[in-house]
Tab-separated table of C-alpha atoms in Angstrom:
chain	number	residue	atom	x	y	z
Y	1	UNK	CA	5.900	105.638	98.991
Y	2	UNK	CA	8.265	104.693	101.892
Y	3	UNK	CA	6.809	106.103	105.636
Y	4	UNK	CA	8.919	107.376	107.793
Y	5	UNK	CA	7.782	107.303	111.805
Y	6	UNK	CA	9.430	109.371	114.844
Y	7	UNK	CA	8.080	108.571	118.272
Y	8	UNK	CA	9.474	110.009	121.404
Y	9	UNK	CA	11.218	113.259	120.211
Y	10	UNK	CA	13.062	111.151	117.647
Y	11	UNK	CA	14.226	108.503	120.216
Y	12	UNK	CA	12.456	106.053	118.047
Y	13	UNK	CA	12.281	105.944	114.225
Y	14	UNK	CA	11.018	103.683	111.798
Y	15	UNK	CA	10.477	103.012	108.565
Y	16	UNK	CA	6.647	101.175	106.932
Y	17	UNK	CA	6.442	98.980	104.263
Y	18	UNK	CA	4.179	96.576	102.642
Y	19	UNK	CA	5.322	92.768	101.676
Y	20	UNK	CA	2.718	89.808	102.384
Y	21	UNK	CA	1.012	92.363	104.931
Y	22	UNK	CA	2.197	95.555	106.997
Y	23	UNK	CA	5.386	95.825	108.316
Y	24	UNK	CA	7.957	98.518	109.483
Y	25	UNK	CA	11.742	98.636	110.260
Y	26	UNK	CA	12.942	100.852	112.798
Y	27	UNK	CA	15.382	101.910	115.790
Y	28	UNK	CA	15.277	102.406	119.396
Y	29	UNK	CA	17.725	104.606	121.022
Y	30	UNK	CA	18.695	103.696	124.770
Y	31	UNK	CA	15.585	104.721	126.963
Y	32	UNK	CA	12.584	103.353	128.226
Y	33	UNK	CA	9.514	103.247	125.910
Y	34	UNK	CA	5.907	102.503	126.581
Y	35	UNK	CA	4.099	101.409	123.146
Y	36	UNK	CA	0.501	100.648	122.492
Y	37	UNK	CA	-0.799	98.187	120.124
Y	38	UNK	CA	-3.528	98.173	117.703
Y	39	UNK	CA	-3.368	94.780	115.947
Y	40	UNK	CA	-1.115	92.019	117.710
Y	41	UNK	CA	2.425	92.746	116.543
Y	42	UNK	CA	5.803	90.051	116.207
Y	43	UNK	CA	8.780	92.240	116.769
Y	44	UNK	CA	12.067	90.756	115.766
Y	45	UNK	CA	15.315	92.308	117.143
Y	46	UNK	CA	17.668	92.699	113.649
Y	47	UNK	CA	20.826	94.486	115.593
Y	48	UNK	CA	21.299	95.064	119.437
Y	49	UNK	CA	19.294	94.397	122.634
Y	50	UNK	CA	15.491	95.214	123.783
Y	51	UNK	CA	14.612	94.166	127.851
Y	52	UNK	CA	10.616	94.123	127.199
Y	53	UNK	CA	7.865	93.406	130.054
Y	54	UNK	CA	5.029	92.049	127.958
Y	55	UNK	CA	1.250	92.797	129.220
Y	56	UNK	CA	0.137	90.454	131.985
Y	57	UNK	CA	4.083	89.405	132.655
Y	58	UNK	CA	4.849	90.078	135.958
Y	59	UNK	CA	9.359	89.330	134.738
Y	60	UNK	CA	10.984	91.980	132.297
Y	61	UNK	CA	12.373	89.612	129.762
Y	62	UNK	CA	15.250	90.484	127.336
Y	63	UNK	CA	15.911	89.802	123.541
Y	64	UNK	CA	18.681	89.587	121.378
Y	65	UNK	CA	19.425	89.825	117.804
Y	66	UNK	CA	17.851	87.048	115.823
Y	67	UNK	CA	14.793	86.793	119.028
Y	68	UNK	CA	11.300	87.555	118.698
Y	69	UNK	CA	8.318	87.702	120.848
Y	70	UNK	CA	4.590	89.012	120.136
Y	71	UNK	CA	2.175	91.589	121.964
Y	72	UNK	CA	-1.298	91.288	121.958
Y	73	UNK	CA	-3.432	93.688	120.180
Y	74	UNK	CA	-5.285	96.467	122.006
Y	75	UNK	CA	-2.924	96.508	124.536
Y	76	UNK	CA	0.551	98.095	125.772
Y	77	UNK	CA	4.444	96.665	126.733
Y	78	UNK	CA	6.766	98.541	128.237
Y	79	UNK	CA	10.596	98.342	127.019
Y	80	UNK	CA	14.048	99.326	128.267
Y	81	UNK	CA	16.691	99.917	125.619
Y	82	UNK	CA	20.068	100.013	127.194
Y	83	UNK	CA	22.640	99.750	123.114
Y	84	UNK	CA	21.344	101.174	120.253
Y	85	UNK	CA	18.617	99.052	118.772
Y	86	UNK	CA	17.359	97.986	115.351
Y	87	UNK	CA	14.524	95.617	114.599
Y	88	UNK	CA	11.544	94.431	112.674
Y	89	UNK	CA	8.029	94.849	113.435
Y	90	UNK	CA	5.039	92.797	111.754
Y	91	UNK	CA	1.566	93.384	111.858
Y	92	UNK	CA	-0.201	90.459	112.348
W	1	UNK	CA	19.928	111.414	117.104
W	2	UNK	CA	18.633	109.069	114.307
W	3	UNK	CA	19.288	110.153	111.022
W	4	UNK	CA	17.181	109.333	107.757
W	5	UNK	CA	18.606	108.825	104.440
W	6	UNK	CA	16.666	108.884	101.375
W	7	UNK	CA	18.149	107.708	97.849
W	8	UNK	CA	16.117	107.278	93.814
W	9	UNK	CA	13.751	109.557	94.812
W	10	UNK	CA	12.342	108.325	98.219
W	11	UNK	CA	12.563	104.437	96.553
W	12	UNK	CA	15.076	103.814	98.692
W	13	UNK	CA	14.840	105.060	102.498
W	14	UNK	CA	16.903	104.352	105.676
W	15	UNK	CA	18.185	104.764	109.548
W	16	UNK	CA	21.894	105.220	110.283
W	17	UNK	CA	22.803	104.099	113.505
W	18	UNK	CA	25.702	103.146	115.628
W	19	UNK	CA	26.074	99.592	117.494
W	20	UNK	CA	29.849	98.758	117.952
W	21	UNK	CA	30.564	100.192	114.450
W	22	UNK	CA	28.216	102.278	112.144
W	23	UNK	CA	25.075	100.730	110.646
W	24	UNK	CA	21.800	101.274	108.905
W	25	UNK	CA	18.483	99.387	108.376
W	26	UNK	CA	16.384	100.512	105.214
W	27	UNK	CA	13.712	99.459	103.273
W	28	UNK	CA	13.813	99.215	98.904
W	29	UNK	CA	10.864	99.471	97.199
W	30	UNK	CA	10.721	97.755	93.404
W	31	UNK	CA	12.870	98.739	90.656
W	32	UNK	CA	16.707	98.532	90.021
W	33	UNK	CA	18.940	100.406	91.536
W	34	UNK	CA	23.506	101.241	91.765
W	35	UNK	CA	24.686	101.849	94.780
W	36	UNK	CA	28.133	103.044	95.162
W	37	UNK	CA	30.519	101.969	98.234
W	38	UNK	CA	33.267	104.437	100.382
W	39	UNK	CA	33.992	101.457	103.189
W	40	UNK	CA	33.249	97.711	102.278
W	41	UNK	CA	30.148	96.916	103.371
W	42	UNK	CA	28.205	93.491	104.400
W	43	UNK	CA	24.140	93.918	103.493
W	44	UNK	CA	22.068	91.370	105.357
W	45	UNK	CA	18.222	91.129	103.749
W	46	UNK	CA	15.962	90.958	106.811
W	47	UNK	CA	12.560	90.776	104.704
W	48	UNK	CA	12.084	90.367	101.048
W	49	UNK	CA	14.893	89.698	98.560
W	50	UNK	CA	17.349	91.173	96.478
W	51	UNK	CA	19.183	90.108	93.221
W	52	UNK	CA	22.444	91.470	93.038
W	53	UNK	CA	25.543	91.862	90.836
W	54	UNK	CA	28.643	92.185	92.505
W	55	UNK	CA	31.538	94.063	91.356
W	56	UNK	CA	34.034	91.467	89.439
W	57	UNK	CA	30.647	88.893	89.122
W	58	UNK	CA	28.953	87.961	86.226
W	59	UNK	CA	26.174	86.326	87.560
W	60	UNK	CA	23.437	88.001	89.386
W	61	UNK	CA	22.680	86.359	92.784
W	62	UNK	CA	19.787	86.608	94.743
W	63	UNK	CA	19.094	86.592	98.180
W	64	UNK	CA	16.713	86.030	100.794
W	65	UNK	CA	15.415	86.978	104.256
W	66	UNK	CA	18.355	85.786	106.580
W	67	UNK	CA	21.198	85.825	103.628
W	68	UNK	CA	23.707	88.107	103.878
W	69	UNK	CA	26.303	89.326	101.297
W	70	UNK	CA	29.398	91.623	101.251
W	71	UNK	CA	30.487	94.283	98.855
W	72	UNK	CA	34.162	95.622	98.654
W	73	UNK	CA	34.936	99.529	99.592
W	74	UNK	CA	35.610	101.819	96.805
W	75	UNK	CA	33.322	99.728	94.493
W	76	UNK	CA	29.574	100.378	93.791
W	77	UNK	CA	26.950	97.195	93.305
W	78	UNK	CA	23.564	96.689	91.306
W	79	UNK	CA	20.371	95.487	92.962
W	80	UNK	CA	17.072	94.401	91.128
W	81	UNK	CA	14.336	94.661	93.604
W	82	UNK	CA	11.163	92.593	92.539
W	83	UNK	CA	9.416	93.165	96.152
W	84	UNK	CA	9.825	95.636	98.649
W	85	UNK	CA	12.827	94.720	100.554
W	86	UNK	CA	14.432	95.547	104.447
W	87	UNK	CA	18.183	95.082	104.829
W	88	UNK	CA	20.854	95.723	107.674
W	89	UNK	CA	23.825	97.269	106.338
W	90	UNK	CA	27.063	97.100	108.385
W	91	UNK	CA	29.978	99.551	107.501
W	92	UNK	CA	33.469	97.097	107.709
């Protein structure tokens, strides 16, 4: 059974799903987020824009469609969504 | 605010959003499935694959993470789903 997520009054949704290991889909409406991690996690933009500052990075760095960077687990990244957002989030 | 869809009985699930134009990201789980089209359409498969017949096509084509395919308005399209799959779908 498909899970569906909502994070920050609905600001952020996502769908889980299993193939080769855990994985959602989801989207970030424009805001700021602060997300914790559990396991390390590869996010991929899909559609849109996410302006991230990665732990221990002093710069805010942004991503575009087709980018992807990776967040430690057990720790935290901050992110500033400024267009709709859609993208892909692995478990790793 | 984000809105969920939900087709087949939760098999199928997904976001709407808008980015320049009206999208939505989703996830299929296995089986087979008709969907039916009101604008064309163009379905990008962001993890997984899906084998599809196209209206007017004989052949079922299948596609993989990265491929993307487009489906004529006023038309409806079949998809066999042999692992669970996330797609983008843009509204033309």
């Amino acid at each position: 059974m498909l899970k569906v997520n909502e994070y920050f009054d609905g600001g952020v949704k996502s769908i889980s799903f299993e193939n080769k290991g855990p994985l959602s889909i989801g989207v970030m409406e424009v805001g700021e987020y602060t997300f914790g991690t559990a396991a390390p996690e590869r996010m991929k933009v899909i559609k849109g824009e996410l302006t991230v500052k990665l732990p221990g990075h002093i710069e805010w760095e942004t991503f575009g469609a087709g980018d992807d960077f990776e967040i430690p687990g057990e720790s935290s990244f901050q992110v500033k969504v400024e267009q709709t957002t859609a993208y892909l989030c692995e478990y790793l």
